[in-house]
XYZ file of C-alpha atoms in Angstrom:
700
model
C 171.829 4.183 66.428
C 173.700 0.942 65.697
C 175.745 -1.301 67.975
C 179.466 -1.393 67.258
C 181.152 -4.285 65.420
C 182.540 -5.597 68.733
C 179.120 -5.468 70.324
C 177.649 -7.310 67.352
C 180.267 -10.028 67.717
C 179.120 -10.597 71.298
C 175.738 -11.813 70.095
C 176.948 -14.299 67.474
C 175.531 -17.689 68.445
C 174.357 -21.035 67.243
C 171.206 -22.757 68.455
C 172.048 -25.329 71.107
C 171.063 -28.933 71.576
C 168.605 -28.913 74.498
C 169.447 -32.501 75.360
C 172.698 -31.274 76.920
C 170.946 -28.812 79.233
C 171.047 -29.422 82.982
C 167.688 -27.736 83.517
C 164.396 -29.574 83.067
C 163.217 -30.279 79.498
C 160.430 -27.682 79.509
C 162.704 -24.903 80.758
C 165.357 -25.944 78.230
C 162.755 -25.882 75.466
C 161.653 -22.370 76.437
C 165.243 -21.153 76.450
C 165.882 -22.722 73.033
C 162.659 -21.269 71.603
C 163.640 -17.765 72.684
C 167.070 -18.211 71.111
C 165.558 -19.340 67.799
C 163.114 -16.431 67.751
C 166.030 -14.107 68.521
C 168.001 -15.602 65.622
C 165.151 -14.868 63.204
C 164.918 -11.288 64.408
C 168.673 -10.690 64.372
C 169.083 -12.089 60.860
C 166.359 -9.751 59.650
C 167.914 -6.726 61.351
C 171.341 -7.522 59.935
C 169.836 -7.743 56.450
C 168.404 -4.246 56.875
C 171.547 -2.817 58.424
C 173.687 -4.243 55.594
C 171.892 -1.925 53.205
C 172.754 1.120 55.268
C 175.908 3.204 55.093
C 178.880 2.197 57.253
C 179.173 5.792 58.377
C 176.853 5.245 61.318
C 178.422 5.326 64.774
C 177.233 4.959 68.284
C 177.082 8.753 68.622
C 175.317 9.832 65.461
C 172.268 8.735 63.462
C 173.067 8.410 59.758
C 171.023 9.645 56.813
C 170.573 6.056 55.629
C 169.156 5.040 59.026
C 166.695 7.931 58.979
C 165.644 7.078 55.427
C 165.135 3.419 56.403
C 162.885 4.457 59.267
C 160.867 6.782 57.035
C 160.495 4.036 54.420
C 159.353 1.585 57.140
C 161.855 -1.054 56.050
C 161.634 -2.794 59.443
C 157.928 -3.617 59.315
C 156.460 -6.806 60.851
C 154.736 -7.951 57.645
C 157.886 -7.974 55.513
C 159.893 -9.576 58.321
C 157.416 -12.427 58.748
C 157.280 -13.037 54.986
C 161.084 -13.039 54.678
C 161.486 -15.546 57.526
C 158.793 -17.806 56.064
C 160.372 -17.809 52.578
C 164.006 -18.167 53.712
C 165.084 -21.819 53.201
C 167.841 -21.608 55.832
C 165.135 -21.283 58.518
C 163.163 -24.402 57.557
C 164.965 -26.631 60.059
C 164.503 -24.058 62.832
C 160.802 -23.724 62.027
C 160.430 -27.485 62.423
C 162.362 -27.312 65.685
C 160.008 -24.622 66.978
C 157.083 -26.978 66.418
C 158.849 -29.683 68.414
C 159.696 -27.236 71.192
C 156.056 -26.120 71.453
C 154.989 -29.738 71.923
C 157.405 -29.963 74.864
C 156.492 -26.585 76.374
C 152.758 -27.337 76.268
C 153.048 -31.053 76.876
C 151.131 -33.178 79.330
C 153.552 -32.800 82.259
C 154.615 -29.219 81.601
C 154.435 -26.813 84.518
C 154.453 -23.933 82.069
C 151.318 -25.316 80.408
C 149.687 -25.706 83.822
C 150.568 -22.108 84.678
C 148.958 -20.863 81.458
C 145.874 -22.972 82.079
C 145.458 -21.884 85.723
C 145.617 -18.171 84.991
C 144.053 -18.251 81.485
C 147.176 -16.847 79.854
C 146.958 -16.048 76.128
C 149.639 -17.034 73.646
C 150.877 -13.425 73.474
C 151.281 -13.206 77.249
C 152.811 -16.691 77.304
C 155.515 -15.478 74.905
C 156.219 -12.537 77.207
C 156.527 -14.965 80.111
C 158.948 -17.099 78.132
C 161.120 -14.099 77.248
C 161.366 -13.179 80.947
C 161.875 -16.769 82.059
C 164.674 -17.337 79.546
C 166.564 -14.352 80.920
C 166.382 -15.820 84.447
C 167.505 -19.212 83.171
C 170.440 -17.722 81.244
C 171.448 -14.165 82.246
C 173.758 -13.872 79.196
C 170.616 -13.470 77.089
C 170.473 -9.902 78.422
C 173.141 -9.008 75.851
C 170.946 -10.562 73.180
C 168.049 -8.369 74.277
C 170.264 -5.270 74.225
C 171.256 -6.106 70.656
C 167.613 -6.612 69.646
C 166.734 -3.268 71.247
C 169.629 -1.747 69.276
C 170.576 -0.105 72.572
C 173.253 -1.361 75.042
C 171.339 0.191 77.966
C 168.263 -1.942 77.304
C 169.607 -5.328 78.300
C 166.211 -6.445 79.564
C 162.743 -7.589 78.483
C 160.258 -4.973 77.368
C 156.796 -5.291 75.828
C 158.138 -3.675 72.655
C 160.924 -6.263 72.403
C 158.509 -9.200 72.818
C 156.077 -7.852 70.211
C 158.775 -7.893 67.501
C 160.617 -10.975 68.794
C 157.521 -13.177 68.507
C 156.024 -11.540 65.417
C 153.106 -9.585 66.902
C 154.073 -6.372 65.187
C 152.323 -3.369 66.668
C 149.426 -5.233 68.304
C 148.625 -4.693 71.963
C 150.510 -6.824 74.442
C 150.537 -6.976 78.237
C 147.308 -4.974 78.687
C 145.973 -3.731 82.020
C 143.580 -6.714 82.124
C 146.341 -9.209 81.411
C 146.587 -12.063 83.953
C 150.287 -11.267 84.097
C 149.390 -7.907 85.665
C 146.387 -9.050 87.695
C 148.319 -11.872 89.363
C 151.670 -10.044 89.441
C 153.349 -12.866 87.545
C 155.472 -10.188 85.911
C 157.232 -7.461 87.860
C 157.616 -3.966 86.416
C 160.391 -1.472 86.985
C 160.789 2.024 85.598
C 164.284 2.499 84.128
C 164.353 6.132 83.061
C 161.964 8.732 81.635
C 160.680 7.796 78.152
C 162.343 4.375 78.402
C 160.335 1.123 78.141
C 159.420 -0.594 81.417
C 161.807 -3.319 82.552
C 159.799 -6.551 82.811
C 160.911 -9.585 84.796
C 159.385 -12.846 85.969
C 158.401 -13.012 89.634
C 161.152 -15.117 91.334
C 158.622 -17.271 93.155
C 156.931 -18.122 89.831
C 160.315 -18.843 88.278
C 161.126 -21.249 91.109
C 157.760 -22.941 90.693
C 158.313 -23.433 86.960
C 161.552 -25.242 87.830
C 159.757 -27.550 90.247
C 160.697 -25.712 93.443
C 157.661 -24.709 95.510
C 158.449 -21.942 97.973
C 156.342 -19.603 100.076
C 155.952 -16.243 98.401
C 158.140 -13.583 100.107
C 155.023 -11.417 100.391
C 153.509 -14.084 102.677
C 156.519 -15.194 104.705
C 155.626 -13.262 107.876
C 151.877 -13.658 107.438
C 151.287 -17.260 106.435
C 152.166 -20.809 107.405
C 151.076 -24.317 106.451
C 148.669 -25.888 108.921
C 149.509 -29.216 110.459
C 146.829 -31.903 110.268
C 145.941 -33.171 113.750
C 143.672 -36.112 114.612
C 140.001 -35.193 114.436
C 137.756 -35.010 117.482
C 134.722 -37.268 117.628
C 132.026 -34.582 117.551
C 133.527 -32.531 114.712
C 131.160 -32.521 111.685
C 133.773 -33.721 109.186
C 131.645 -35.913 106.909
C 128.671 -33.532 106.737
C 130.938 -30.598 105.916
C 132.829 -32.563 103.243
C 129.583 -33.568 101.546
C 128.428 -29.945 101.321
C 131.801 -28.668 100.056
C 132.036 -31.411 97.402
C 128.508 -30.624 96.259
C 129.399 -26.997 95.621
C 132.805 -27.740 94.077
C 131.328 -30.295 91.674
C 128.393 -28.106 90.643
C 128.213 -26.559 87.174
C 128.376 -22.982 88.480
C 131.544 -20.916 88.492
C 130.927 -19.828 92.090
C 133.737 -20.167 94.603
C 133.240 -21.667 98.071
C 133.992 -19.665 101.211
C 133.683 -21.883 104.284
C 133.255 -19.782 107.419
C 134.300 -21.673 110.544
C 133.187 -19.907 113.711
C 133.694 -20.533 117.387
C 135.766 -19.391 120.370
C 139.505 -18.986 120.256
C 141.327 -22.294 120.666
C 138.400 -24.523 119.664
C 140.305 -25.959 116.690
C 138.875 -23.915 113.807
C 142.089 -23.913 111.752
C 142.752 -27.571 112.578
C 139.244 -28.430 111.417
C 139.867 -26.597 108.130
C 143.187 -28.431 107.688
C 141.442 -31.793 108.077
C 138.793 -30.856 105.490
C 141.494 -29.677 103.067
C 143.517 -32.870 103.571
C 140.453 -35.025 102.900
C 140.052 -33.114 99.634
C 143.683 -33.787 98.699
C 145.013 -30.335 99.555
C 147.241 -28.680 102.109
C 146.043 -25.616 104.028
C 147.791 -22.249 104.084
C 146.785 -20.156 107.115
C 147.119 -16.424 106.437
C 147.028 -14.067 109.431
C 145.599 -10.608 108.728
C 146.192 -8.860 112.061
C 148.143 -5.661 111.461
C 147.247 -5.380 107.777
C 145.869 -2.160 106.321
C 143.471 -2.067 103.371
C 146.241 -1.834 100.755
C 148.235 -4.677 102.351
C 145.071 -6.759 102.516
C 144.453 -6.620 98.750
C 148.045 -7.561 97.985
C 148.041 -10.359 100.549
C 144.762 -11.667 99.125
C 146.260 -11.698 95.631
C 149.492 -13.481 96.563
C 147.763 -15.992 98.849
C 145.402 -17.128 96.111
C 148.245 -17.190 93.591
C 150.079 -19.518 95.976
C 146.902 -21.569 96.350
C 146.549 -22.080 92.594
C 150.208 -22.965 92.079
C 150.549 -25.376 95.007
C 146.944 -26.598 95.193
C 146.584 -25.436 98.754
C 143.383 -24.043 100.224
C 143.643 -20.688 101.998
C 142.478 -20.192 105.581
C 142.048 -16.550 106.635
C 142.380 -15.615 110.301
C 142.459 -12.289 112.151
C 140.206 -9.635 113.645
C 140.238 -7.193 110.661
C 138.609 -9.669 108.251
C 135.079 -8.414 108.909
C 136.179 -4.849 108.134
C 137.889 -5.547 104.813
C 136.249 -5.379 101.406
C 137.011 -8.639 99.613
C 138.657 -7.992 96.197
C 136.327 -8.804 93.314
C 138.765 -8.429 90.418
C 140.772 -11.431 91.654
C 139.198 -14.805 90.974
C 139.927 -16.774 94.171
C 140.921 -20.403 94.502
C 137.786 -22.620 94.368
C 137.940 -23.284 98.124
C 138.931 -20.977 100.952
C 138.239 -20.955 104.681
C 137.610 -18.036 107.020
C 138.050 -18.305 110.798
C 135.703 -16.008 112.748
C 134.287 -15.587 116.227
C 130.725 -16.801 116.700
C 129.337 -13.255 116.614
C 131.205 -12.159 113.474
C 129.801 -12.199 109.953
C 131.066 -11.403 106.458
C 129.235 -9.447 103.790
C 127.963 -11.591 100.927
C 130.101 -11.555 97.779
C 129.088 -11.986 94.149
C 130.071 -15.364 92.647
C 130.926 -16.680 96.090
C 128.931 -19.203 98.120
C 129.247 -19.011 101.898
C 128.818 -22.071 104.078
C 129.045 -21.500 107.839
C 130.131 -24.149 110.330
C 129.824 -23.508 114.061
C 132.442 -25.512 115.928
C 130.920 -27.685 118.680
C 132.264 -27.326 122.185
C 134.070 -30.266 123.734
C 131.874 -32.842 125.388
C 132.453 -34.033 128.936
C 134.064 -37.254 127.677
C 136.279 -35.390 125.204
C 137.544 -33.068 127.929
C 138.428 -36.082 130.064
C 140.289 -37.721 127.177
C 142.167 -34.562 126.206
C 143.273 -33.792 129.766
C 144.640 -37.330 130.102
C 146.316 -37.058 126.690
C 147.969 -33.648 127.090
C 148.545 -33.831 130.861
C 149.018 -37.495 131.908
C 149.568 -36.393 135.514
C 145.789 -35.973 135.803
C 145.513 -39.782 135.887
C 146.994 -39.725 139.402
C 144.802 -36.921 140.767
C 142.105 -37.355 143.370
C 138.834 -38.175 141.615
C 137.025 -35.169 143.082
C 139.642 -32.753 141.741
C 139.641 -34.221 138.254
C 135.845 -34.215 138.107
C 135.818 -30.574 139.177
C 138.311 -29.716 136.451
C 136.347 -31.529 133.747
C 132.824 -30.562 134.832
C 133.290 -26.906 135.701
C 135.684 -25.787 132.987
C 134.124 -25.958 129.528
C 137.303 -25.004 127.748
C 138.713 -25.628 124.297
C 141.323 -28.084 123.066
C 143.675 -25.152 122.479
C 143.350 -24.013 126.071
C 143.986 -27.538 127.376
C 147.103 -27.807 125.213
C 148.299 -24.364 126.346
C 147.966 -25.318 130.013
C 149.743 -28.626 129.422
C 152.716 -26.851 127.823
C 153.336 -25.079 131.132
C 153.625 -28.502 132.820
C 151.612 -27.734 135.972
C 152.308 -30.189 138.769
C 149.011 -30.083 140.660
C 145.300 -29.319 140.453
C 145.799 -25.887 142.012
C 148.481 -25.014 139.453
C 146.148 -26.022 136.621
C 143.458 -23.779 138.124
C 145.933 -20.905 138.248
C 146.927 -21.463 134.616
C 143.294 -21.473 133.506
C 142.597 -18.235 135.368
C 145.693 -16.598 133.878
C 144.528 -17.507 130.364
C 141.247 -15.694 130.917
C 142.634 -12.467 132.346
C 143.980 -10.966 129.101
C 141.141 -11.834 126.739
C 138.659 -9.069 127.619
C 141.107 -6.187 127.382
C 139.472 -2.840 128.150
C 135.951 -4.250 128.119
C 136.093 -5.415 131.732
C 138.025 -5.087 134.979
C 139.539 -8.135 136.597
C 138.417 -8.626 140.220
C 140.522 -10.495 142.769
C 138.677 -13.289 144.567
C 140.353 -13.889 147.960
C 137.172 -14.911 149.833
C 135.599 -18.277 150.665
C 132.200 -19.452 151.933
C 133.364 -18.923 155.529
C 133.766 -15.198 154.902
C 130.075 -14.749 154.070
C 127.719 -13.795 156.886
C 124.251 -14.103 155.395
C 120.786 -15.347 156.347
C 120.348 -19.098 155.890
C 117.898 -18.785 153.001
C 120.301 -16.530 151.069
C 123.145 -18.949 151.646
C 120.958 -21.821 150.375
C 120.191 -19.969 147.129
C 123.882 -19.218 146.583
C 124.752 -22.867 147.182
C 122.105 -23.904 144.636
C 123.543 -21.449 142.142
C 127.072 -22.737 142.735
C 125.960 -26.356 142.315
C 124.228 -25.584 139.009
C 127.401 -23.850 137.833
C 129.402 -27.013 138.529
C 126.938 -29.323 136.748
C 125.608 -27.179 133.907
C 128.188 -28.158 131.296
C 127.389 -31.855 131.574
C 123.644 -31.215 131.943
C 123.339 -29.228 128.702
C 125.146 -31.931 126.718
C 121.915 -33.943 126.820
C 120.141 -33.400 123.468
C 116.702 -33.750 125.083
C 117.270 -30.863 127.470
C 118.824 -28.774 124.699
C 115.718 -29.367 122.568
C 113.432 -28.104 125.314
C 115.674 -25.121 126.075
C 116.955 -23.771 122.747
C 117.507 -20.483 124.568
C 118.105 -19.474 128.152
C 120.877 -21.977 128.882
C 123.077 -19.337 130.450
C 123.371 -19.052 134.218
C 122.108 -15.525 134.842
C 121.604 -14.277 138.420
C 120.473 -11.000 139.935
C 121.827 -9.887 143.314
C 119.794 -7.054 144.857
C 119.968 -5.235 148.147
C 121.416 -2.167 149.884
C 125.092 -1.303 149.355
C 127.596 -3.259 151.433
C 125.384 -6.266 152.099
C 127.648 -8.834 150.410
C 126.586 -8.869 146.742
C 130.055 -8.407 145.266
C 131.695 -10.615 147.898
C 129.243 -13.416 147.078
C 130.161 -13.127 143.404
C 133.837 -13.323 144.381
C 133.237 -16.421 146.503
C 131.330 -18.231 143.747
C 133.991 -17.422 141.152
C 136.763 -18.560 143.507
C 134.990 -21.811 144.347
C 134.476 -22.482 140.629
C 138.147 -21.808 139.942
C 137.185 -19.061 137.479
C 138.149 -15.446 137.048
C 135.674 -12.702 137.919
C 135.368 -9.684 135.650
C 133.460 -6.539 136.526
C 131.936 -4.896 133.480
C 132.675 -1.196 133.305
C 129.283 0.349 132.644
C 130.923 3.574 131.514
C 132.220 1.659 128.495
C 128.886 -0.064 127.870
C 126.093 2.464 128.378
C 125.981 5.102 125.644
C 123.749 8.073 124.937
C 123.753 7.130 121.268
C 120.894 5.011 120.015
C 121.868 1.362 119.605
C 125.393 1.735 120.999
C 124.621 0.284 124.428
C 123.242 -2.949 123.009
C 126.175 -3.253 120.590
C 128.684 -2.802 123.403
C 126.962 -5.397 125.563
C 126.657 -7.826 122.665
C 130.402 -7.491 122.063
C 131.132 -8.420 125.684
C 128.690 -11.322 125.818
C 129.817 -12.807 122.509
C 133.485 -12.638 123.482
C 132.858 -14.276 126.860
C 130.310 -16.779 125.535
C 132.725 -19.695 125.802
C 135.273 -18.204 128.181
C 135.843 -19.761 131.585
C 134.869 -16.616 133.500
C 132.129 -15.118 135.664
C 130.829 -11.687 134.651
C 129.675 -9.150 137.220
C 127.500 -6.251 136.084
C 127.412 -3.633 138.835
C 124.436 -1.247 138.947
C 122.619 -3.418 136.450
C 119.494 -1.245 136.546
C 121.429 1.173 134.306
C 121.351 -1.596 131.692
C 118.116 -3.384 132.500
C 115.829 -0.527 133.482
C 112.107 -0.514 132.733
C 110.950 0.410 129.281
C 109.315 3.796 128.988
C 106.070 4.945 127.477
C 106.705 5.989 123.893
C 106.368 9.747 123.613
C 108.952 10.507 120.945
C 111.464 8.889 118.603
C 114.101 8.688 121.324
C 111.790 6.605 123.548
C 111.056 4.265 120.651
C 114.754 3.715 119.937
C 115.535 3.315 123.650
C 112.942 0.549 123.898
C 114.427 -1.084 120.791
C 117.761 -1.018 122.587
C 116.160 -2.775 125.553
C 114.591 -5.430 123.322
C 118.002 -6.128 121.807
C 119.504 -6.538 125.278
C 116.747 -8.994 126.189
C 117.611 -11.170 123.210
C 121.367 -10.920 123.839
C 120.983 -12.033 127.450
C 118.666 -14.859 126.471
C 121.210 -16.160 123.943
C 124.112 -15.909 126.413
C 125.461 -19.336 127.462
C 127.952 -18.292 130.136
C 127.742 -17.264 133.813
C 126.778 -13.686 134.663
C 125.799 -11.959 137.896
C 123.838 -8.718 137.762
C 124.022 -6.487 140.810
C 121.511 -3.764 141.698
C 120.590 -1.770 144.763
C 116.918 -1.659 143.738
C 115.145 -4.623 142.216
C 112.102 -2.462 141.566
C 114.035 -0.617 138.860
C 114.584 -3.781 136.811
C 112.274 -4.442 133.851
C 110.071 -7.496 134.512
C 110.955 -8.925 131.126
C 114.561 -9.208 132.301
C 113.543 -10.767 135.614
C 111.707 -13.583 133.791
C 114.936 -14.503 131.992
C 117.083 -14.624 135.149
C 117.684 -18.007 136.780
C 118.330 -16.779 140.333
C 117.139 -13.580 142.022
C 118.833 -13.166 145.411
C 117.813 -10.405 147.845
C 120.592 -9.432 150.273
C 119.105 -7.831 153.416
C 120.902 -5.657 155.918
C 122.480 -7.886 158.596
C 120.507 -8.294 161.828
C 122.062 -7.807 165.260
C 123.314 -11.399 165.549
C 124.971 -11.204 162.121
C 126.470 -7.825 163.012
C 128.055 -9.368 166.117
C 129.651 -12.069 163.966
C 130.864 -9.474 161.460
C 132.381 -7.246 164.164
C 134.135 -10.165 165.806
C 135.539 -11.676 162.597
C 136.677 -8.440 161.069
C 138.118 -6.871 164.199
C 139.929 -10.067 165.152
C 141.475 -10.405 161.687
C 142.359 -6.729 161.229
C 143.307 -5.634 164.750
C 144.223 -8.966 166.328
C 142.726 -11.352 168.843
C 143.994 -9.387 171.881
C 142.155 -6.239 170.787
C 139.063 -8.320 170.064
C 139.123 -9.860 173.552
C 139.524 -6.429 175.173
C 136.603 -4.929 173.235
C 134.239 -7.900 173.224
C 131.589 -6.295 175.470
C 131.794 -3.023 173.555
C 131.325 -4.865 170.273
C 128.111 -6.483 171.482
C 126.705 -3.008 172.310
C 127.785 -1.644 168.916
C 126.161 -4.537 167.066
C 122.955 -4.271 169.030
C 122.519 -0.494 168.791
C 123.851 0.606 165.383
C 122.473 -0.760 162.115
C 125.311 -1.074 159.661
C 126.114 -3.199 156.641
C 129.076 -5.534 156.517
C 131.012 -3.096 154.347
C 130.342 -0.234 156.779
C 131.572 -2.325 159.692
C 134.748 -3.249 157.816
C 135.541 0.352 156.913
C 134.696 1.545 160.445
C 137.347 -0.834 161.770
C 139.778 0.357 159.107
C 139.195 3.976 160.154
C 139.680 3.000 163.794
C 143.001 1.329 162.983
C 144.435 4.468 161.412
C 143.074 6.654 164.234
C 144.836 4.433 166.744
C 148.107 4.543 164.789
C 147.850 8.325 164.711
C 147.429 8.406 168.491
C 150.228 5.833 168.888
C 147.780 3.661 170.874
C 146.149 0.256 170.702
C 142.687 0.305 169.173
C 140.076 1.185 171.784
C 136.383 2.068 171.892
C 136.984 5.751 171.124
C 138.776 4.825 167.936
C 135.909 2.519 166.918
C 133.359 5.274 167.551
C 135.428 7.665 165.451
C 135.494 5.158 162.585
C 131.746 4.485 162.924
C 130.936 8.183 162.906
C 132.951 8.654 159.720
C 130.953 5.917 157.949
C 127.604 7.227 159.205
C 128.426 10.720 157.957
C 128.410 9.313 154.415
C 124.661 8.753 154.901
C 124.078 12.101 156.584
C 124.039 10.573 160.077
C 126.261 11.276 163.087
C 126.595 9.899 166.570
C 125.183 12.227 169.200
C 126.816 12.666 172.595
C 124.054 10.541 174.126
C 124.797 7.810 171.572
C 128.470 7.879 172.498
C 127.742 7.612 176.222
C 125.297 4.769 175.672
C 127.725 2.875 173.471
C 130.500 3.446 175.999
C 128.258 1.880 178.667
C 128.044 5.041 180.744
């Protein structure tokens, strides 16, 4: 089917002088080259059509047209020979040679694109056909004419094969870099119609000297700013290793894994390394991506990296779960930000180098607090030292607190606690810490041990910065304590007091989410908690720790063997833990001795004696019921403390029960209400007050 005379007139043209083009010389040369190739093809088609009958219309196919097709008049060999032997094309052939020297010249972005992605000449011609259409949309009418179909005003593989003289050879195969890197976009037009091919707009912009972020990455990626380096960051050592791999003769790519806690400057560290290597850094966030999105994001990120010479830095929790695409050759250098406990599977043709980010030193924390929060320069020395010594936090956390502009030491403490509360999610339960040292009623030796533990917690960060002590203690630097004793004797309250005095949050670990009947699951759950809190400014409290740290059993079957393996894993995890953890148990005898050897402090909380019970009754009753009630019941309280053995928790809940009994009777709290509350607590242990007990306690 032939185009009409009017349609043919629309495609009459003369080759243009590229010196008058507004676009850059390379783009102008590509546009001119496509026009010249189109002229060759059109002249050949017109020669063939001139030999056909004029009876053809746009609605019918003539006999002459059918005969021409059967005789294969329009074959690539004859067309190429005719163009070569036609004297009127000599000047244009010479011009094509000049245009090629411009297109593939020294400063040509198109030549760089072909070199980066190893694009063949055939695929390069397809790129040029698509690029020309974006440079000059009127060429679409040219393409429709060459297709001999007004509806095909676009680039197709079939069009490019004949336009550039490739005949029936394969073009734009499935392995083509144009497909692999999505340099060309495909669109189905209609059934049995050729695919519509177009140049990716981002690539088109890049060819014209405009570097933009790929639309596929806009909501996932951003360029990293280069901040000043910190003194203890291993910049020079890391650069030497990266340069060694990059300059080696192998074709392996480098994947630098930077691990550490959130906010420690992992991405900033990567940006500094990239800048020292003459590159920018593109951070790509993978949270929320599914597997399909991940492969596409990986492709477009590395395409951006090649075009703009920017290293890629991957961040996000799902990274360890994804399979890294092997069919896409990545940029020579990429970074991956992970937590300390996370690892990536090894990849073929990829060299992994892991860098563990160092924690801030005591001096660096001082400097950063003064830098980000100058108000700290006016604080009392004791407060600033407490802030610096006790809180081993990251530069990101310091900056986050400073952005809130706290006005005092207490406000900074509150900000630090608030930052910790959301980071454990469902793994732990936040525990309020309203108590102080004055609220504890304990034997002197227990109080001394707790004070020692608290002091070590305040000094440990500075102490472990000494390389000599770190050499002698490669493991076991965590502050692990075991609180044992009957229920209600002050174990949890002591943990609350220590956390409050340290200005840290206390988290109770939910054993229901940790202990599992499945082999290996318990140790994995615990390892997840310990690794996440390794560098957090928190105190962990494990209630009923004997469920975790029970004695190993004699091996009688496979289950016993695996259970003991689970225990061995827990031993190692606890030994590697660098934070502060308190284990609580009602029975120390149930704890495996191997765990006890790894615990820094073992504190036994006894039941309070009569003198301590008097203090507990007086403090609690005075605070809950009021000083007047306390004064009225003072003699009765002394008898209660001397005759009934109760823990501090039992005394507190006895008073609580008495308060509600009194409110029910519309009376002030009296001895009968206290006895009712005591009896309710004793019944929990299977004990009750006899009538004789009541009379004796009433002083009758």
